[in-house]
Coordinates of C-alpha atoms and ligand atoms in Angstrom, one line a residue:
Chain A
X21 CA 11.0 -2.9 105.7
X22 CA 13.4 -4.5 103.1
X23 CA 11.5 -6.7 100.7
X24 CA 11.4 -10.3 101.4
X25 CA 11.9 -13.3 98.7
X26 CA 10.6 -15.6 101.5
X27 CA 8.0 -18.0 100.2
X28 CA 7.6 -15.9 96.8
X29 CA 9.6 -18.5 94.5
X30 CA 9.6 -22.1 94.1
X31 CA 12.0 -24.3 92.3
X32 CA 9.5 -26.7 89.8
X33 CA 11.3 -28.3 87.9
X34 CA 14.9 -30.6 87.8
X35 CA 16.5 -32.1 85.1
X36 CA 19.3 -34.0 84.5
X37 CA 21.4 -35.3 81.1
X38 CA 22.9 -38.9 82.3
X39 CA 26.4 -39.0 84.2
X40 CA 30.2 -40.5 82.6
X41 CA 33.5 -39.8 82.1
X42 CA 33.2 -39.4 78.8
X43 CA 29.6 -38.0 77.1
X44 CA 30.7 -37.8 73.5
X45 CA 28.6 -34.9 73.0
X46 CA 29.1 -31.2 73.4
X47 CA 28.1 -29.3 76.3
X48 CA 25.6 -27.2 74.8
X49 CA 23.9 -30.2 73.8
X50 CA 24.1 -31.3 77.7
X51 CA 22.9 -28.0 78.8
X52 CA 20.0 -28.4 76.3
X53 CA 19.2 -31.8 77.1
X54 CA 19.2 -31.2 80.8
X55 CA 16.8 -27.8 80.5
X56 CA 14.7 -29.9 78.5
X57 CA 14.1 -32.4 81.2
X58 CA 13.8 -29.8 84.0
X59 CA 10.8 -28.5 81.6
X60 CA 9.3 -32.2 81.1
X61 CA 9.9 -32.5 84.9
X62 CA 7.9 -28.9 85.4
X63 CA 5.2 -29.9 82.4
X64 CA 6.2 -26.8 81.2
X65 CA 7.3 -26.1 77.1
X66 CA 10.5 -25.3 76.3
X67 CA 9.1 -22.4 74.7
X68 CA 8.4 -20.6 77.8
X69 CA 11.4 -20.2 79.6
X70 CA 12.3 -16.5 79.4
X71 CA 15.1 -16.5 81.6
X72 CA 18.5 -18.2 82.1
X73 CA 21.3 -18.5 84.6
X74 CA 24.4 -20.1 84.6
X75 CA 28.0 -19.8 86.0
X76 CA 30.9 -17.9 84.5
X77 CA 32.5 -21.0 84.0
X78 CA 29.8 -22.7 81.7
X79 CA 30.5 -22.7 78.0
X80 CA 27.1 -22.7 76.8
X81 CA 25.7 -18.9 75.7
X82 CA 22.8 -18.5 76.5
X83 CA 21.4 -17.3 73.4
X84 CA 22.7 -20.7 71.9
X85 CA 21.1 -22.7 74.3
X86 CA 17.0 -20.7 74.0
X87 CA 18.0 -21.2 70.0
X88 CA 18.5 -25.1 70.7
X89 CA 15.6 -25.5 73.1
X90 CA 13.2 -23.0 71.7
X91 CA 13.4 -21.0 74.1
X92 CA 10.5 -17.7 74.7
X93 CA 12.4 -14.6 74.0
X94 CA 14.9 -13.7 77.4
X95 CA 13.8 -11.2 79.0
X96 CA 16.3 -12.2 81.8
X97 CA 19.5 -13.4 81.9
X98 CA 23.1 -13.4 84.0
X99 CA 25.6 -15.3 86.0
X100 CA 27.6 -16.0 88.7
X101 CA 31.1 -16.5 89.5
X102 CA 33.7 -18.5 91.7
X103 CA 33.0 -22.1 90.2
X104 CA 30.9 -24.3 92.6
X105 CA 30.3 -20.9 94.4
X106 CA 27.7 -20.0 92.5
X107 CA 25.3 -22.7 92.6
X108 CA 22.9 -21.7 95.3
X109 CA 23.8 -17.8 93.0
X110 CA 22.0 -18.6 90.1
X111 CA 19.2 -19.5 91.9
X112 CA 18.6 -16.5 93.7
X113 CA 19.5 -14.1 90.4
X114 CA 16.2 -16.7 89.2
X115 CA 14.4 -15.9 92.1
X116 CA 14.8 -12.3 92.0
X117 CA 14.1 -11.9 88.3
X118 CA 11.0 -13.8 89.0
X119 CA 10.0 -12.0 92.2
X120 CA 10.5 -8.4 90.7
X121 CA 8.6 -9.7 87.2
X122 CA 11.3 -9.5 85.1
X123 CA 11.2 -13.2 84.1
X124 CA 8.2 -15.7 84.8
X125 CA 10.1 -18.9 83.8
X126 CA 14.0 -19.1 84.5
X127 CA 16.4 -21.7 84.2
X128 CA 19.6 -22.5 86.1
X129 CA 22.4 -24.7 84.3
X130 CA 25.6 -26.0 84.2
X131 CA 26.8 -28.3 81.9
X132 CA 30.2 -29.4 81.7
X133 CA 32.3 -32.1 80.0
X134 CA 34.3 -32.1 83.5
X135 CA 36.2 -35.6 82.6
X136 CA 36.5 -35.8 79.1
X137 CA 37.0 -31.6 78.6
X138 CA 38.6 -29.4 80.2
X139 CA 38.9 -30.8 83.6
X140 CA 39.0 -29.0 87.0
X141 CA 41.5 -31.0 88.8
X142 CA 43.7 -29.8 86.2
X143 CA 43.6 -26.5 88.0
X144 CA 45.2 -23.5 86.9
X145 CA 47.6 -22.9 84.3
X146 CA 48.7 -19.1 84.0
X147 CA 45.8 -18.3 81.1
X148 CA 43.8 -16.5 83.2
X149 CA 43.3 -12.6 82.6
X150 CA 42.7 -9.6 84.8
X151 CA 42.9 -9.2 89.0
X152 CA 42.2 -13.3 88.8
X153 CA 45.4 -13.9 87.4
X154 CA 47.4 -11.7 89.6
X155 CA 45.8 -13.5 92.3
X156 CA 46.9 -16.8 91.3
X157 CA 49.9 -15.9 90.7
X158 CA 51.0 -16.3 94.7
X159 CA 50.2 -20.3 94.0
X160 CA 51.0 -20.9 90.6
X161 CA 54.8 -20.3 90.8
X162 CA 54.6 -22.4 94.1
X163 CA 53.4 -25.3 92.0
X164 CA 50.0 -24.9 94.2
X165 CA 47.5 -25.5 91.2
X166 CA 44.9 -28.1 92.0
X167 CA 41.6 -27.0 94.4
X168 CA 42.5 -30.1 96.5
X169 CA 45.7 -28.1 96.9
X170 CA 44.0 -25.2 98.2
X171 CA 41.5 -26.8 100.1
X172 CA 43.9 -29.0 101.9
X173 CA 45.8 -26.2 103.5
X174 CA 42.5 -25.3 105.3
X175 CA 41.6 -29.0 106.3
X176 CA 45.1 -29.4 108.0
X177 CA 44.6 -26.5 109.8
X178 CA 41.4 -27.6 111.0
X179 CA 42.3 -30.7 111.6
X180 CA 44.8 -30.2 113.9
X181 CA 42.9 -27.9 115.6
X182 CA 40.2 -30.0 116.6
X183 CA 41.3 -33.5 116.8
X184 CA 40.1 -34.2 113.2
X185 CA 41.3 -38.0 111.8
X186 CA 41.4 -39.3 108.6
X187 CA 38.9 -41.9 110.0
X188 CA 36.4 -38.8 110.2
X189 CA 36.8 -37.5 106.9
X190 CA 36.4 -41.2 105.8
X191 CA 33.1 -41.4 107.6
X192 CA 32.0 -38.6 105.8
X193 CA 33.3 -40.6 102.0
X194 CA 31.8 -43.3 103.1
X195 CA 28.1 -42.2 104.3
X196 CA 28.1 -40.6 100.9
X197 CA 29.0 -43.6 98.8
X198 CA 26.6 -45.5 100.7
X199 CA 23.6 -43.3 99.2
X200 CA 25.4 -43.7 96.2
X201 CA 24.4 -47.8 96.4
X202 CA 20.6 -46.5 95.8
X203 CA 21.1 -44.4 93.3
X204 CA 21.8 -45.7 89.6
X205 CA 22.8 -42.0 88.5
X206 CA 25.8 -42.2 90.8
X207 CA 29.2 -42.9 89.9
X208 CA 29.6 -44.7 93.0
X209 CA 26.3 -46.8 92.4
X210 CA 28.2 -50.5 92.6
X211 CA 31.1 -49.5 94.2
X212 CA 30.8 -49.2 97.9
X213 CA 33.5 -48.3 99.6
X214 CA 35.4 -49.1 103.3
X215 CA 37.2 -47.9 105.6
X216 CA 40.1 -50.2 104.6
X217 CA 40.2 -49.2 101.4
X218 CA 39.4 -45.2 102.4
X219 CA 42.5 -45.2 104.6
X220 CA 44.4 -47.3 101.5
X221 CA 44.4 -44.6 99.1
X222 CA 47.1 -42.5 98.0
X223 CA 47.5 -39.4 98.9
X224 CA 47.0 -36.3 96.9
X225 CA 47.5 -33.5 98.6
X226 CA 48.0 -34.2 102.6
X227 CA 45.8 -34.3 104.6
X228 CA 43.6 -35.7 101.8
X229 CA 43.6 -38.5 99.6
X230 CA 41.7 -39.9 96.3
X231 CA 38.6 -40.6 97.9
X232 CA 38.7 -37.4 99.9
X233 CA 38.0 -35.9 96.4
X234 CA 35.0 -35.2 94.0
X235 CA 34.2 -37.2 90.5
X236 CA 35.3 -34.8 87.7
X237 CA 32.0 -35.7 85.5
X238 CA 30.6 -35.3 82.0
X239 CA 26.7 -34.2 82.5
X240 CA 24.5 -31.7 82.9
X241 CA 21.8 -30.3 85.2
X242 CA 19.1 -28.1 85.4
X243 CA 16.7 -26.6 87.9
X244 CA 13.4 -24.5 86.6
X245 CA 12.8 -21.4 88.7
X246 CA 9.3 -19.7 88.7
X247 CA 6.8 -17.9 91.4
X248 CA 5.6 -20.5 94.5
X249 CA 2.0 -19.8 92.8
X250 CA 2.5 -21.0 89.1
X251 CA 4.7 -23.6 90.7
X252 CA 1.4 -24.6 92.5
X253 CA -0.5 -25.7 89.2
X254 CA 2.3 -27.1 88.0
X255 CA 3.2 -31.3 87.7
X256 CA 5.2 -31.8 90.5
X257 CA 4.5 -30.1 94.5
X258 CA 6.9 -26.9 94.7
X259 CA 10.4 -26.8 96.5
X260 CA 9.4 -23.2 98.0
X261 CA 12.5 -21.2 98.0
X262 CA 12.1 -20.0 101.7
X263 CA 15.4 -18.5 102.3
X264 CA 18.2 -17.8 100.1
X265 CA 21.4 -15.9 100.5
X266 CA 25.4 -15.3 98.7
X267 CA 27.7 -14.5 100.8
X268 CA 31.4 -13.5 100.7
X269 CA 33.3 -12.3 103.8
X270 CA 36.1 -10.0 104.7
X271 CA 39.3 -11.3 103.3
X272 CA 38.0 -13.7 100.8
X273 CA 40.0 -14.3 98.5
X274 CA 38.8 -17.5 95.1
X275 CA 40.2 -20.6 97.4
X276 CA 43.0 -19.8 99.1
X277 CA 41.4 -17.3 101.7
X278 CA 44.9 -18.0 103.5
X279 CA 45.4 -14.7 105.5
X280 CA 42.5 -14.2 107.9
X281 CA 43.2 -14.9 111.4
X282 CA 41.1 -17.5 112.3
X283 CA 42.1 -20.6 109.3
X284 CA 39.6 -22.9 111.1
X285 CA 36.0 -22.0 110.2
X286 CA 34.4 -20.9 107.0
X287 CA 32.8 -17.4 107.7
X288 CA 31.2 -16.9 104.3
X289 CA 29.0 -19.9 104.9
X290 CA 28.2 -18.7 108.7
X291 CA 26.7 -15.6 106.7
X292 CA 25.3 -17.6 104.0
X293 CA 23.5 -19.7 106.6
X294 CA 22.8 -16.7 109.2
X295 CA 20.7 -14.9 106.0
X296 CA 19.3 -17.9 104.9
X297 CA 17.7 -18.6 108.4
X298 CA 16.9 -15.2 109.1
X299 CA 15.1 -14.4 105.6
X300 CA 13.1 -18.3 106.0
X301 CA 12.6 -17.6 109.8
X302 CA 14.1 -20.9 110.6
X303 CA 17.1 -22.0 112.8
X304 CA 19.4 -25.0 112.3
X305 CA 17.0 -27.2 114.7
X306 CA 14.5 -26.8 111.8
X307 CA 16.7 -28.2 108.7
X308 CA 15.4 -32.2 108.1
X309 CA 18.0 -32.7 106.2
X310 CA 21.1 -31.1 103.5
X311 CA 23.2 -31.1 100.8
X312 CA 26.3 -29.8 102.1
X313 CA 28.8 -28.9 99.3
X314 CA 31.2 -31.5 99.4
X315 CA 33.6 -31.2 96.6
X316 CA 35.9 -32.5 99.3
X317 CA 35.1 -34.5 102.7
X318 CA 36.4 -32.2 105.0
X319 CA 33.9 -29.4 103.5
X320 CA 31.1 -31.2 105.0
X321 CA 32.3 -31.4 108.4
X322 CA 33.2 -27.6 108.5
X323 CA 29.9 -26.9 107.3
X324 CA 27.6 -28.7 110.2
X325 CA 29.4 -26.0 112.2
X326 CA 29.1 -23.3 110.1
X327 CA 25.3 -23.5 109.6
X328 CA 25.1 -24.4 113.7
X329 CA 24.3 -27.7 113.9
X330 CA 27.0 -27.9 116.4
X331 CA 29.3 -25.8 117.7
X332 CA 32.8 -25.1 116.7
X333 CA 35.3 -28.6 116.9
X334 CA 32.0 -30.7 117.2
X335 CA 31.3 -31.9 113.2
X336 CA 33.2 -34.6 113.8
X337 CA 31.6 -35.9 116.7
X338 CA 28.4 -35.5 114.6
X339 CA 29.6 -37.4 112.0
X340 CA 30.7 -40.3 114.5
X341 CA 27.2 -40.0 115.7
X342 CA 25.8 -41.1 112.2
X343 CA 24.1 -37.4 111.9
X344 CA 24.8 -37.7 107.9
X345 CA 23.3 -41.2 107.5
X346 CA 19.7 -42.1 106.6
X347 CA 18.1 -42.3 110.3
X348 CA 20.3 -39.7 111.8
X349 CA 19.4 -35.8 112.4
X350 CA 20.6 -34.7 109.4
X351 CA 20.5 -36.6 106.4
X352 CA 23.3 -35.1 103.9
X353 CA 24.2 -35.6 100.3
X354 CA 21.6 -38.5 100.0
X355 CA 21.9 -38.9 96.2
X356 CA 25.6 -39.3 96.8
X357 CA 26.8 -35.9 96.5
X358 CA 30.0 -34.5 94.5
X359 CA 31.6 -36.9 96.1
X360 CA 30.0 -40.1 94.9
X361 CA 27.2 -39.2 92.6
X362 CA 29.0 -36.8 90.1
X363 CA 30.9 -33.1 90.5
X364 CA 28.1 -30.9 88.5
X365 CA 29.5 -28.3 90.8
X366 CA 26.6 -28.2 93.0
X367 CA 23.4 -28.0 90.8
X368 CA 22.8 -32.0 91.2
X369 CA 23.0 -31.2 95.4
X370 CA 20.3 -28.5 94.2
X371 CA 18.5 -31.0 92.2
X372 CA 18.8 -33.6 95.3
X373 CA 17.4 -31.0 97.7
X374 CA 14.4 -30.5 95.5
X375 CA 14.2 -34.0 95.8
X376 CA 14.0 -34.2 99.8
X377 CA 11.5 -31.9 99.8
X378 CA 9.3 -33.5 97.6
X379 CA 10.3 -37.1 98.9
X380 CA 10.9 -38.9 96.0
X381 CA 15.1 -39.1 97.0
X382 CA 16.3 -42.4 95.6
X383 CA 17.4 -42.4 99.6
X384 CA 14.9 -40.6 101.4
X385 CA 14.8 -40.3 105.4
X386 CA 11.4 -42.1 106.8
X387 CA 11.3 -38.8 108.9
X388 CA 8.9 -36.0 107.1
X389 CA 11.2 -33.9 105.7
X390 CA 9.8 -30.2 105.5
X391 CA 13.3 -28.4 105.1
X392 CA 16.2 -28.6 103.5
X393 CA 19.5 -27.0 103.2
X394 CA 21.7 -26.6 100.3
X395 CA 24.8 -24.8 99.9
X396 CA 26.9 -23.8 97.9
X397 CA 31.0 -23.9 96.9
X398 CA 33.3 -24.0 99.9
X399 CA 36.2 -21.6 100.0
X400 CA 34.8 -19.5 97.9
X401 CA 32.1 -16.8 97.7
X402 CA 29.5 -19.1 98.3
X403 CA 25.8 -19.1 99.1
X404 CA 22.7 -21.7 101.4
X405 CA 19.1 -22.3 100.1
X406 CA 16.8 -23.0 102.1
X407 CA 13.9 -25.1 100.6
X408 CA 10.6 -25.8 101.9
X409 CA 8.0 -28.2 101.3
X410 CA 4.8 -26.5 100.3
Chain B
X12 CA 63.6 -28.3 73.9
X13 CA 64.7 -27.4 77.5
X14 CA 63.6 -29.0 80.4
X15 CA 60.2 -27.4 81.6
X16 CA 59.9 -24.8 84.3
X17 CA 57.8 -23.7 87.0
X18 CA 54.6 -21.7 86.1
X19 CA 55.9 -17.8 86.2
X20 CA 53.7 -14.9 87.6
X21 CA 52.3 -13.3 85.4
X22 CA 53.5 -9.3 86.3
X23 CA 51.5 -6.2 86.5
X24 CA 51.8 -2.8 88.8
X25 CA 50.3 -5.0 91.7
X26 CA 52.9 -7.8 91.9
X27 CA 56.1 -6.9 89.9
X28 CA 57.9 -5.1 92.5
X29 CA 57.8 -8.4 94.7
X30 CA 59.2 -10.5 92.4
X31 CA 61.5 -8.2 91.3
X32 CA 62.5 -7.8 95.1
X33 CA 62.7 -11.0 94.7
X34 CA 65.4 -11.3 91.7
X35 CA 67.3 -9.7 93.5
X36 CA 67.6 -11.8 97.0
X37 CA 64.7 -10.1 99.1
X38 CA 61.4 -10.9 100.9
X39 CA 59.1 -8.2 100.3
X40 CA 55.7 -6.7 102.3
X41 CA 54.3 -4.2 101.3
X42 CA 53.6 -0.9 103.8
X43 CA 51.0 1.3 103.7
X44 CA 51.8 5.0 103.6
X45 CA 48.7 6.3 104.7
X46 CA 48.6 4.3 108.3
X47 CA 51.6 2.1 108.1
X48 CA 49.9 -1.5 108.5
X49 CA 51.9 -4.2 106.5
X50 CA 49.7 -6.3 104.0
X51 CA 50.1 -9.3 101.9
X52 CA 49.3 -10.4 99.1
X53 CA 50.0 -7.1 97.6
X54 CA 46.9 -5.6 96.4
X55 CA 46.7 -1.7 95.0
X56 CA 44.6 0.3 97.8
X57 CA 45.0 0.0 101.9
X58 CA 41.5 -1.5 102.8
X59 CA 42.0 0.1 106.5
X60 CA 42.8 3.7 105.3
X61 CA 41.9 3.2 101.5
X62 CA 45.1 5.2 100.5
X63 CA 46.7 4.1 96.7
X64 CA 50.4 5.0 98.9
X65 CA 52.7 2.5 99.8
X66 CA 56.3 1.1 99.9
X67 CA 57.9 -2.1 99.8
X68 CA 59.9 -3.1 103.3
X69 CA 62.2 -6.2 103.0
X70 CA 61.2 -8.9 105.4
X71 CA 63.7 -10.4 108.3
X72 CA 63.3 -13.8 106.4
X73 CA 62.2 -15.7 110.1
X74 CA 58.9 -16.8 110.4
X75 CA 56.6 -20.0 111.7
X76 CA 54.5 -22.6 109.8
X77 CA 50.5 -21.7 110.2
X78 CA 49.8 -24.6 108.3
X79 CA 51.1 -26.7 105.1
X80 CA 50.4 -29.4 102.6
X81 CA 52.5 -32.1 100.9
X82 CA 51.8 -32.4 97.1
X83 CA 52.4 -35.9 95.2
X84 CA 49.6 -36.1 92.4
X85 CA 49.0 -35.3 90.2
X86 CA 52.5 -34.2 89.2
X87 CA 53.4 -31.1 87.1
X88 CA 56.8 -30.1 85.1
X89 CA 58.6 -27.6 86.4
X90 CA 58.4 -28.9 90.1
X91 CA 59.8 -31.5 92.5
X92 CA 57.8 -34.0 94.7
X93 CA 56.7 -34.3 97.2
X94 CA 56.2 -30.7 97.3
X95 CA 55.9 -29.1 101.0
X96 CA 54.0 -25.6 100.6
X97 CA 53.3 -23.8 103.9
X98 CA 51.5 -20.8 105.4
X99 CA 54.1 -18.7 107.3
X100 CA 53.4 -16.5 109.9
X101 CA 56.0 -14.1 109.6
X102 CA 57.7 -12.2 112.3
X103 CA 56.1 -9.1 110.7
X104 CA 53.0 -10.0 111.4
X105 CA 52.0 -11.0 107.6
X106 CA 51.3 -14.4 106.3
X107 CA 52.8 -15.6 103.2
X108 CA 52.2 -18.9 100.9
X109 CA 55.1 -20.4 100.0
X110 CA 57.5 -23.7 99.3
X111 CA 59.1 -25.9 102.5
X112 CA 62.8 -27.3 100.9
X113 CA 65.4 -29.6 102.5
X114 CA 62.7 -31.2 104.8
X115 CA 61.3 -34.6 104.5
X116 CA 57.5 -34.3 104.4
X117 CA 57.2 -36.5 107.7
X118 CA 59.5 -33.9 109.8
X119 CA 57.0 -30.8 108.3
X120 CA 55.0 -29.9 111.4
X121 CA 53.2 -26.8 112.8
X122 CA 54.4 -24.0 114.4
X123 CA 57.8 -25.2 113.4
X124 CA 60.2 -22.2 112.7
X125 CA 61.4 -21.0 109.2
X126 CA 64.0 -18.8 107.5
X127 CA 63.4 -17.3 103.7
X128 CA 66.1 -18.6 101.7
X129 CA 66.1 -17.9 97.7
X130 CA 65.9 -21.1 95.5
X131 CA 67.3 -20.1 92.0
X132 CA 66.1 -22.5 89.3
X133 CA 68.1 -23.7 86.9
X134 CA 66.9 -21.1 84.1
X135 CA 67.5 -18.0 86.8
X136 CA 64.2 -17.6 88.3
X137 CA 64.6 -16.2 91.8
X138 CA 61.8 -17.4 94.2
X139 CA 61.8 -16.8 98.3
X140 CA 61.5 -20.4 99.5
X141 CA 62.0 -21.5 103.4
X142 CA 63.4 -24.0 105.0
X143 CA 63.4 -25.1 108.8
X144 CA 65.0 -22.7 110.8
X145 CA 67.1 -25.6 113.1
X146 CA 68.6 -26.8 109.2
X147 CA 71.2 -23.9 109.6
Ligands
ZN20 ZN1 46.4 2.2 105.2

């Protein structure tokens, strides 16, 4: 029988730097400052982390980062590509390293200036090298550049398919900026938001519009990986990593997976979710409550159906049902998400599900919340965590 | 300085022989030699038969719209907006991302049907571009 990561690996430890447009400092010194306090959240010394993970798209090295936080020596290090894909990734390269004793302390980051740098919404811009750049090629001379761009074709589809309004997607928005109110980390903490002025804003790229779209941030966050054991004597109780999984399907192609019969579903996630499930023993009754990547609204909706929460055309009937909101069966994005807290391409969802499980969420359901899901980018090769409380 | 233009693919052995296709007034899918399916976009190796053989067929041009977006922000040089791109089924059976022109954005609907015309920008660039097929 296959070896089993179930239960073996718990994430300890979460840290964040704080969250702006602009952070007037470099990114290494937000990936350092955000390790940092993922080890002060752990109690564990800098000095011990032995591992690191990050996504292609961080700047940081990580042999700059261990030099600025005294880091052990590395014994393990990678990462994982396909932007926001590879958040739920870099935990399971962690877990691995951990489970097969390569590493005993690893960290996951990703720090970006997302605002004030080199911003995402920018897109793409024809410096890109190797099979990536052919690829983008069908878009860029289209003048399809932005991931809202990309994204949008899929939402339309899917849209129109099952009866989707922009009052749904707005429900979605809205729910989100409404956790956002509790939580003084959020960009949206101060600025709620209605359906007036969700259905006012302009239009980027149809069927979505501004608030449709994440908050390109300046911050950083971390998340300490180690095994479910040492996490045990550790400060705070363990988010046991119960099930984990990547995933990328047959004609997947980095956002624009445009040529697959079916438009209307996200497959990668189904077999994200599928693995998760099956490696945790769990089904989608189970999950208490998720962070749903949501670097746009309509992700979210797609997703209750990909991970079975209902069946195919029904996520917006849950969402009408109040299934995403504090008291309803599946309380999602409760720090405010991409969407309203800040775009940290899916670590802070991480961080936010490690919070659910321990139940100190600045929004947390009055319901016990024993699992939580977490996934990763949408429309990319992606990946769902499923963690457990111990 | 002259007035800016649109992003330009970047060509290699996997691409070039579309655009050049292209250049010269033609909507190209590529055909597998090894078992004949049509793919798009181009990519060097049949995932069916895995052979490295293939040939370029020009397209009949007519096609429908799978699905589409209109573009207004944030605006880049080099393009006009609102910008209408579309998936189009094609009557060959391949799907291709491309550009909607001569349509107002409200009259851009699915399933509508499409013929490849080739929009020439002003510094010669040759791109397949549709437009609605009723426009002729
Ligand atoms: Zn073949």
């Amino acid at each position: 029988m296959a070896y089993s990561l179930k239960d073996k690996t718990a994430i300890a430890g979460i840290g964040l730097t704080p969250f702006s447009k602009k952070s007037g400092v470099s990114e290494l010194s937000l990936a350092a400052q955000c390790i940092v306090a993922a080890c002060e959240d752990a109690g564990i010394d800098p000095g011990a982390v032995d591992g690191m993970v990050t996504y292609t798209l961080d700047n940081s090295e990580e042999v700059d980062v261990a030099r600025a936080i005294g880091a052990n020596d590395l014994t393990y290090f990678s990462r994982v590509h396909y932007g926001g894909g590879a958040a739920v990734g870099t935990v399971l390269q962690a877990a691995m390293a951990v489970a097969t004793g390569q590493a005993e302390t690893v960290v996951c980051y990703r720090a970006m200036n997302g605002r004030s740098g080199k911003r995402m919404g920018q897109g793409i811009s024809g410096q890109i090298i190797n099979s990536g750049l052919i690829h983008y090629s069908w878009y860029m001379a289209y003048g399809m550049l932005i991931p809202g761009s990309w994204i949008a074709m899929i939402a339309n589809k899917y849209m129109q398919e099952y009866g989707v309004t922009r009052e749904d997607l707005g429900r979605v928005a809205i729910s989100q900026r409404n956790y956002a109110q509790a939580n003084p980390r959020a960009y949206g903490y101060g600025k709620p938001l209605s359906m007036e002025e969700y259905l006012a804003s302009p239009p980027i790229a149809s069927p979505l519009c501004l608030y449709d779209f994440c908050q390109e941030t300046d911050g950083g966050c971390a998340v300490i990986v180690t095994s479910a054991e040492r996490a045990r004597d550790l400060r705070k109780s363990p988010a046991v990593i119960r099930g984990i999984s990547q995933a990328s399907t047959r004609g997947q192609e980095e956002m624009t997976s445009f040529y697959r019969e079916e438009l209307t579903s996200l497959p990668e996630m189904e077999l994200a979710g599928q693995r998760a499930y099956a490696m945790a023993g769990l089904e989608a009754k189970d999950i208490d409550a998720a962070c749903l990547y949501d670097a746009f609204s309509s992700e979210v909706i797609m997703q209750l159906e990909s991970f079975g929460f209902c069946g195919q055309g029904e996520g917006k009937d849950m969402v009408l049902d109040g299934a995403l909101d504090i008291d309803g069966r599946l309380p999602n994005n409760t720090h405010g998400g991409l969407l309203s807290e800040a775009y940290i391409h899916g670590m802070n969802n991480i961080a936010e599900g490690v919070r659910l499980v321990r139940g100190d969420s600045t929004s947390q359901p009055a319901k016990a919340v024993e699992h939580v899901l977490v996934s990763s980018g949408v429309g990319v090769p992606t990946g769902a965590l499923i963690l457990g409380r111990d | 300085m002259s007035a800016p233009t649109r992003i330009k693919p970047p060509l290699g052995p996997d691409n070039a022989w579309w655009w050049e296709m292209a250049a010269e007034g033609k909507l190209g899918i590529q055909r597998c030699q090894g078992c004949s399916r049509l793919r798009h976009p181009p990519r060097p190796m049949c995932g069916d038969c895995r052979s490295i053989k293939w040939e370029a067929v020009e397209a009949c041009g007519r096609g429908t719209i799978c699905s589409f977006t209109v573009l207004t922000h944030p605006q880049f040089p080099g393009y006009e907006y609102p910008l209408i791109i579309i998936l189009v089924d094609l009557e060959e059976g391949t799907r291709l991302t491309s550009q909607l022109i001569n349509c107002d954005p409200a009259d851009v609907a699915f399933g509508l049907p499409v013929e490849m015309v080739i929009h020439t920008d002003p510094d010669g660039f040759n791109i397949p571009v549709f437009q609605l097929a009723e426009a002729r």
